[in-house]
Every structure is written in structure tokens, then in C-alpha cells.
Amino acid sequence: MMNSDDIRDLGEPIIRLAAAAKRAVRQRIRERWERQWERETTSAPTKRLVQAPNKKTLRLYEGLTKPQCAILIQMRTMRIGLRHFLFKIKAAESDRCPCDEGSQTPKHVLMQCPRYIFPRTKLWDQLYDLGIEMDYDKIISNPQATRYVVKFMHQTGLLRQFQHVGIEDDDDDEPVGVAAMDLGVEDDGY
């Protein structure tokens, strides 16, 4: 009589339940992805903030519009239309901020640049009310702070690709959901 080891030696397929097979496939995919994530060398700015992407990371983007998500992603990855990055890709002559107090990075603009001291003061008041430390990595990694940070960065006017996009506070008078679609009156199905 043959046992299960003999069957494996013959190269015959092992019969599994569909659910077990799906779990096994998902596990292999996850392990493969984790190995790739560990080997990746170009994701240093992201790895500084996140050990490995997970559902908690997705919470940062909940409730944000596409332009807001784009700004936040760019700030977190440091791949953003500011002089530091543009200089790295040879699209700007210098990485220096016009304030001449450092390289124009999202961190510099958000935390230090004297050109944005007044909007920054309002931002810091909002973050203080939320109990968030004034640390760049903690600020851009806090789901409660992201809306304020994105609005601040947009208000600087530095990100020209977003100059025609409105990124404002939620207005209670604004319709949401289906009402925001302005579909008009129902037409009785005809």
C-alpha cells in the first residue's frame, strides 16, 4: 500500500480544498513580496516611516481626495516638485530654498522655512490641539494630521501641478455623497 510520501515522490498533485489552496497562494505571495521589500534599495524614504506597508498605512489616506493623496504620498516619499528633488533629477539648477536657509525639502518647508511662518503657526496650533509632536516623521505618519499637512503644503503654492485644485477644509454646507453629484430630479425611469 502507498502512503502520502510515495505519492509525492511520483509527482502527482496533492488534492486540497479551494480555501486551503487560496491561503497557501496568498502566503507564498506575501512571503515573496516581503523578500522583495527587504531587498529594495530605492525606497529608503518610505522605509524610514514604515517598516512594511500595511492596513495602518492606508488609514493615512482615508477621507482624502486624489490630489490630497498625491501630495501626501509625494511628501512621504520625498519625490515632490520642490527644488531638492528637482535638483536630484537635474530639473533645477540648485536645491536651495529661496529663503537660503537650507535645501527645499518637504521637511524644510513644513518645519523651518521662514517664508511660511504664518500658515505654519496655524498648522502647529491645529496639530497641538490633536496632541501631535512637532516631529516631521510623526506628523506625516499621523492619520489625524494628514489633512492639515496637505492643506498647508497646497497653500504654499510650491506645488504648481496642484495650483488649480481646490484643497480646503470640509464645509458643513457642502453636499456630500450622492447629493454632491448634482444629479437633478429623478425622471421616473424613462
PDB file of C-alpha atoms in Angstrom:
ATOM      1  CA  MET A   1       0.000   0.000   0.000  1.00  0.00           C
ATOM      2  CA  MET A   2       1.256   3.501  -0.881  1.00  0.00           C
ATOM      3  CA  ASN A   3       1.465   6.270   1.659  1.00  0.00           C
ATOM      4  CA  SER A   4       1.372  10.036   1.066  1.00  0.00           C
ATOM      5  CA  ASP A   5       5.184  10.262   0.796  1.00  0.00           C
ATOM      6  CA  ASP A   6       5.159   7.717  -2.045  1.00  0.00           C
ATOM      7  CA  ILE A   7       2.544   9.784  -3.898  1.00  0.00           C
ATOM      8  CA  ARG A   8       4.649  12.953  -3.588  1.00  0.00           C
ATOM      9  CA  ASP A   9       7.642  11.049  -4.948  1.00  0.00           C
ATOM     10  CA  LEU A  10       5.609  10.127  -8.040  1.00  0.00           C
ATOM     11  CA  GLY A  11       4.992  13.836  -8.714  1.00  0.00           C
ATOM     12  CA  GLU A  12       1.239  13.513  -8.570  1.00  0.00           C
ATOM     13  CA  PRO A  13      -0.633  16.649  -7.442  1.00  0.00           C
ATOM     14  CA  ILE A  14      -1.849  16.953  -3.881  1.00  0.00           C
ATOM     15  CA  ILE A  15      -5.576  17.477  -3.610  1.00  0.00           C
ATOM     16  CA  ARG A  16      -6.517  20.451  -1.412  1.00  0.00           C
ATOM     17  CA  LEU A  17      -9.636  22.324  -0.555  1.00  0.00           C
ATOM     18  CA  ALA A  18     -10.041  25.555  -2.524  1.00  0.00           C
ATOM     19  CA  ALA A  19      -9.881  27.689   0.640  1.00  0.00           C
ATOM     20  CA  ALA A  20      -6.659  25.992   1.752  1.00  0.00           C
ATOM     21  CA  ALA A  21      -5.148  26.425  -1.699  1.00  0.00           C
ATOM     22  CA  LYS A  22      -6.042  30.147  -1.703  1.00  0.00           C
ATOM     23  CA  ARG A  23      -4.477  30.583   1.738  1.00  0.00           C
ATOM     24  CA  ALA A  24      -1.304  28.846   0.583  1.00  0.00           C
ATOM     25  CA  VAL A  25      -1.091  31.004  -2.550  1.00  0.00           C
ATOM     26  CA  ARG A  26      -1.680  34.213  -0.566  1.00  0.00           C
ATOM     27  CA  GLN A  27       1.001  33.182   1.935  1.00  0.00           C
ATOM     28  CA  ARG A  28       3.540  32.497  -0.830  1.00  0.00           C
ATOM     29  CA  ILE A  29       2.727  35.819  -2.498  1.00  0.00           C
ATOM     30  CA  ARG A  30       3.104  37.684   0.809  1.00  0.00           C
ATOM     31  CA  GLU A  31       6.442  35.975   1.565  1.00  0.00           C
ATOM     32  CA  ARG A  32       7.691  36.783  -1.926  1.00  0.00           C
ATOM     33  CA  TRP A  33       6.581  40.421  -1.570  1.00  0.00           C
ATOM     34  CA  GLU A  34       8.288  40.688   1.851  1.00  0.00           C
ATOM     35  CA  ARG A  35      11.557  39.404   0.377  1.00  0.00           C
ATOM     36  CA  GLN A  36      11.304  41.961  -2.451  1.00  0.00           C
ATOM     37  CA  TRP A  37      10.515  44.750   0.032  1.00  0.00           C
ATOM     38  CA  GLU A  38      13.585  43.865   2.105  1.00  0.00           C
ATOM     39  CA  ARG A  39      15.887  43.749  -0.950  1.00  0.00           C
ATOM     40  CA  GLU A  40      14.605  47.033  -2.412  1.00  0.00           C
ATOM     41  CA  THR A  41      17.156  49.832  -2.139  1.00  0.00           C
ATOM     42  CA  THR A  42      15.272  52.758  -3.691  1.00  0.00           C
ATOM     43  CA  SER A  43      12.572  53.014  -1.039  1.00  0.00           C
ATOM     44  CA  ALA A  44      14.705  54.455   1.770  1.00  0.00           C
ATOM     45  CA  PRO A  45      12.444  57.491   2.430  1.00  0.00           C
ATOM     46  CA  THR A  46       9.410  55.236   2.749  1.00  0.00           C
ATOM     47  CA  LYS A  47      11.209  52.628   4.864  1.00  0.00           C
ATOM     48  CA  ARG A  48      12.204  55.429   7.234  1.00  0.00           C
ATOM     49  CA  LEU A  49       8.499  55.893   8.011  1.00  0.00           C
ATOM     50  CA  VAL A  50       7.090  52.384   7.557  1.00  0.00           C
ATOM     51  CA  GLN A  51       8.680  49.012   8.311  1.00  0.00           C
ATOM     52  CA  ALA A  52       6.384  47.407   5.736  1.00  0.00           C
ATOM     53  CA  PRO A  53       3.174  48.794   4.224  1.00  0.00           C
ATOM     54  CA  ASN A  54       0.037  47.521   5.918  1.00  0.00           C
ATOM     55  CA  LYS A  55      -3.573  48.482   6.629  1.00  0.00           C
ATOM     56  CA  LYS A  56      -2.442  51.060   9.187  1.00  0.00           C
ATOM     57  CA  THR A  57      -0.560  52.867   6.426  1.00  0.00           C
ATOM     58  CA  LEU A  58      -3.731  53.004   4.328  1.00  0.00           C
ATOM     59  CA  ARG A  59      -5.520  54.830   7.160  1.00  0.00           C
ATOM     60  CA  LEU A  60      -3.349  57.862   6.401  1.00  0.00           C
ATOM     61  CA  TYR A  61      -5.217  58.325   3.133  1.00  0.00           C
ATOM     62  CA  GLU A  62      -8.793  57.713   4.335  1.00  0.00           C
ATOM     63  CA  GLY A  63     -11.098  60.612   3.549  1.00  0.00           C
ATOM     64  CA  LEU A  64      -8.579  62.390   1.329  1.00  0.00           C
ATOM     65  CA  THR A  65      -9.245  63.309  -2.287  1.00  0.00           C
ATOM     66  CA  LYS A  66      -6.951  62.095  -5.071  1.00  0.00           C
ATOM     67  CA  PRO A  67      -4.983  65.382  -5.166  1.00  0.00           C
ATOM     68  CA  GLN A  68      -4.623  65.313  -1.380  1.00  0.00           C
ATOM     69  CA  CYS A  69      -3.397  61.700  -1.501  1.00  0.00           C
ATOM     70  CA  ALA A  70      -0.912  62.620  -4.225  1.00  0.00           C
ATOM     71  CA  ILE A  71       0.515  65.471  -2.143  1.00  0.00           C
ATOM     72  CA  LEU A  72       0.807  63.263   0.939  1.00  0.00           C
ATOM     73  CA  ILE A  73       2.470  60.428  -0.974  1.00  0.00           C
ATOM     74  CA  GLN A  74       4.933  62.877  -2.510  1.00  0.00           C
ATOM     75  CA  MET A  75       5.724  64.390   0.890  1.00  0.00           C
ATOM     76  CA  ARG A  76       6.261  60.967   2.449  1.00  0.00           C
ATOM     77  CA  THR A  77       8.477  59.660  -0.367  1.00  0.00           C
ATOM     78  CA  MET A  78      10.338  62.977  -0.839  1.00  0.00           C
ATOM     79  CA  ARG A  79       9.604  62.681  -4.580  1.00  0.00           C
ATOM     80  CA  ILE A  80       7.891  66.054  -4.816  1.00  0.00           C
ATOM     81  CA  GLY A  81       8.073  69.138  -7.029  1.00  0.00           C
ATOM     82  CA  LEU A  82      10.388  71.029  -4.680  1.00  0.00           C
ATOM     83  CA  ARG A  83      13.921  72.123  -5.528  1.00  0.00           C
ATOM     84  CA  HIS A  84      15.670  69.341  -3.610  1.00  0.00           C
ATOM     85  CA  PHE A  85      14.066  66.595  -5.698  1.00  0.00           C
ATOM     86  CA  LEU A  86      14.081  68.625  -8.915  1.00  0.00           C
ATOM     87  CA  PHE A  87      17.828  69.211  -8.493  1.00  0.00           C
ATOM     88  CA  LYS A  88      18.403  65.476  -7.974  1.00  0.00           C
ATOM     89  CA  ILE A  89      16.702  64.721 -11.291  1.00  0.00           C
ATOM     90  CA  LYS A  90      18.528  67.623 -12.988  1.00  0.00           C
ATOM     91  CA  ALA A  91      15.352  69.696 -13.452  1.00  0.00           C
ATOM     92  CA  ALA A  92      16.560  72.603 -11.284  1.00  0.00           C
ATOM     93  CA  GLU A  93      19.886  74.428 -11.036  1.00  0.00           C
ATOM     94  CA  SER A  94      20.017  74.310  -7.242  1.00  0.00           C
ATOM     95  CA  ASP A  95      18.390  72.504  -4.349  1.00  0.00           C
ATOM     96  CA  ARG A  96      18.463  75.631  -2.167  1.00  0.00           C
ATOM     97  CA  CYS A  97      15.241  77.113  -0.854  1.00  0.00           C
ATOM     98  CA  PRO A  98      14.697  80.783  -1.804  1.00  0.00           C
ATOM     99  CA  CYS A  99      14.935  81.594   1.934  1.00  0.00           C
ATOM    100  CA  ASP A 100      18.578  80.419   1.651  1.00  0.00           C
ATOM    101  CA  GLU A 101      18.359  78.559   4.960  1.00  0.00           C
ATOM    102  CA  GLY A 102      18.505  75.050   3.584  1.00  0.00           C
ATOM    103  CA  SER A 103      17.603  72.619   0.867  1.00  0.00           C
ATOM    104  CA  GLN A 104      13.968  72.950  -0.225  1.00  0.00           C
ATOM    105  CA  THR A 105      12.533  69.663   1.035  1.00  0.00           C
ATOM    106  CA  PRO A 106       9.033  68.970   2.367  1.00  0.00           C
ATOM    107  CA  LYS A 107      10.539  68.822   5.858  1.00  0.00           C
ATOM    108  CA  HIS A 108      12.209  72.231   5.457  1.00  0.00           C
ATOM    109  CA  VAL A 109       9.012  73.845   4.149  1.00  0.00           C
ATOM    110  CA  LEU A 110       6.812  72.247   6.815  1.00  0.00           C
ATOM    111  CA  MET A 111       9.112  72.723   9.807  1.00  0.00           C
ATOM    112  CA  GLN A 112      11.619  75.523   9.196  1.00  0.00           C
ATOM    113  CA  CYS A 113      11.221  77.825   6.201  1.00  0.00           C
ATOM    114  CA  PRO A 114      10.702  81.429   7.389  1.00  0.00           C
ATOM    115  CA  ARG A 115       8.679  82.212   4.260  1.00  0.00           C
ATOM    116  CA  TYR A 116       5.756  80.157   5.622  1.00  0.00           C
ATOM    117  CA  ILE A 117       5.839  81.102   9.297  1.00  0.00           C
ATOM    118  CA  PHE A 118       2.257  82.424   9.430  1.00  0.00           C
ATOM    119  CA  PRO A 119       0.485  79.444   7.825  1.00  0.00           C
ATOM    120  CA  ARG A 120       2.806  77.146   9.801  1.00  0.00           C
ATOM    121  CA  THR A 121       1.706  78.769  13.067  1.00  0.00           C
ATOM    122  CA  LYS A 122      -1.917  77.922  12.246  1.00  0.00           C
ATOM    123  CA  LEU A 123      -0.893  74.361  11.312  1.00  0.00           C
ATOM    124  CA  TRP A 124       1.046  73.906  14.543  1.00  0.00           C
ATOM    125  CA  ASP A 125      -1.936  75.150  16.568  1.00  0.00           C
ATOM    126  CA  GLN A 126      -4.120  72.532  14.865  1.00  0.00           C
ATOM    127  CA  LEU A 127      -1.553  69.790  15.474  1.00  0.00           C
ATOM    128  CA  TYR A 128      -1.057  70.864  19.088  1.00  0.00           C
ATOM    129  CA  ASP A 129      -4.828  70.589  19.645  1.00  0.00           C
ATOM    130  CA  LEU A 130      -4.586  66.992  18.380  1.00  0.00           C
ATOM    131  CA  GLY A 131      -1.671  66.277  20.738  1.00  0.00           C
ATOM    132  CA  ILE A 132       0.783  65.576  17.914  1.00  0.00           C
ATOM    133  CA  GLU A 133       4.523  66.029  18.490  1.00  0.00           C
ATOM    134  CA  MET A 134       6.318  68.543  16.298  1.00  0.00           C
ATOM    135  CA  ASP A 135       8.431  65.907  14.579  1.00  0.00           C
ATOM    136  CA  TYR A 136       8.253  65.701  10.774  1.00  0.00           C
ATOM    137  CA  ASP A 137       8.111  61.908  10.556  1.00  0.00           C
ATOM    138  CA  LYS A 138       5.442  61.701  13.259  1.00  0.00           C
ATOM    139  CA  ILE A 139       3.370  64.480  11.691  1.00  0.00           C
ATOM    140  CA  ILE A 140       3.242  62.925   8.218  1.00  0.00           C
ATOM    141  CA  SER A 141       2.601  59.495   9.721  1.00  0.00           C
ATOM    142  CA  ASN A 142      -0.402  60.537  11.804  1.00  0.00           C
ATOM    143  CA  PRO A 143      -3.834  59.993  10.190  1.00  0.00           C
ATOM    144  CA  GLN A 144      -5.319  62.905  12.161  1.00  0.00           C
ATOM    145  CA  ALA A 145      -2.662  65.336  10.903  1.00  0.00           C
ATOM    146  CA  THR A 146      -2.586  64.468   7.214  1.00  0.00           C
ATOM    147  CA  ARG A 147      -5.489  66.715   6.171  1.00  0.00           C
ATOM    148  CA  TYR A 148      -3.866  69.755   7.819  1.00  0.00           C
ATOM    149  CA  VAL A 149      -0.408  68.987   6.454  1.00  0.00           C
ATOM    150  CA  VAL A 150      -1.705  68.551   2.898  1.00  0.00           C
ATOM    151  CA  LYS A 151      -3.670  71.804   3.116  1.00  0.00           C
ATOM    152  CA  PHE A 152      -0.590  73.649   4.389  1.00  0.00           C
ATOM    153  CA  MET A 153       1.612  72.319   1.586  1.00  0.00           C
ATOM    154  CA  HIS A 154      -1.021  73.223  -1.004  1.00  0.00           C
ATOM    155  CA  GLN A 155      -1.363  76.744   0.409  1.00  0.00           C
ATOM    156  CA  THR A 156       2.354  77.398  -0.031  1.00  0.00           C
ATOM    157  CA  GLY A 157       1.792  77.427  -3.806  1.00  0.00           C
ATOM    158  CA  LEU A 158       5.032  75.497  -4.317  1.00  0.00           C
ATOM    159  CA  LEU A 159       3.369  72.519  -5.983  1.00  0.00           C
ATOM    160  CA  ARG A 160       2.338  74.036  -9.282  1.00  0.00           C
ATOM    161  CA  GLN A 161       0.765  70.833 -10.570  1.00  0.00           C
ATOM    162  CA  PHE A 162      -1.948  71.382  -7.931  1.00  0.00           C
ATOM    163  CA  GLN A 163      -2.468  75.121  -8.467  1.00  0.00           C
ATOM    164  CA  HIS A 164      -5.929  74.684  -9.984  1.00  0.00           C
ATOM    165  CA  VAL A 165      -7.102  72.108  -7.453  1.00  0.00           C
ATOM    166  CA  GLY A 166      -9.175  73.281  -4.501  1.00  0.00           C
ATOM    167  CA  ILE A 167      -7.997  71.714  -1.258  1.00  0.00           C
ATOM    168  CA  GLU A 168      -9.977  73.324   1.515  1.00  0.00           C
ATOM    169  CA  ASP A 169     -11.458  72.403   4.875  1.00  0.00           C
ATOM    170  CA  ASP A 170     -14.694  70.476   4.842  1.00  0.00           C
ATOM    171  CA  ASP A 171     -17.615  72.880   4.719  1.00  0.00           C
ATOM    172  CA  ASP A 172     -20.752  71.716   6.502  1.00  0.00           C
ATOM    173  CA  ASP A 173     -22.893  73.415   3.831  1.00  0.00           C
ATOM    174  CA  GLU A 174     -21.290  71.414   1.034  1.00  0.00           C
ATOM    175  CA  PRO A 175     -23.285  68.411  -0.171  1.00  0.00           C
ATOM    176  CA  VAL A 176     -21.629  65.017   0.189  1.00  0.00           C
ATOM    177  CA  GLY A 177     -22.175  61.591  -1.311  1.00  0.00           C
ATOM    178  CA  VAL A 178     -24.955  61.327  -3.907  1.00  0.00           C
ATOM    179  CA  ALA A 179     -26.075  64.917  -3.257  1.00  0.00           C
ATOM    180  CA  ALA A 180     -22.631  66.143  -4.332  1.00  0.00           C
ATOM    181  CA  MET A 181     -23.138  64.540  -7.755  1.00  0.00           C
ATOM    182  CA  ASP A 182     -25.871  67.061  -8.608  1.00  0.00           C
ATOM    183  CA  LEU A 183     -27.935  64.504 -10.490  1.00  0.00           C
ATOM    184  CA  GLY A 184     -31.082  66.616 -10.502  1.00  0.00           C
ATOM    185  CA  VAL A 185     -34.654  65.394 -10.267  1.00  0.00           C
ATOM    186  CA  GLU A 186     -35.478  61.734 -10.894  1.00  0.00           C
ATOM    187  CA  ASP A 187     -37.033  61.121 -14.316  1.00  0.00           C
ATOM    188  CA  ASP A 188     -39.409  58.266 -13.418  1.00  0.00           C
ATOM    189  CA  GLY A 189     -37.123  55.790 -15.185  1.00  0.00           C
ATOM    190  CA  TYR A 190     -37.868  56.950 -18.746  1.00  0.00           C
TER     191      TYR A 190
END
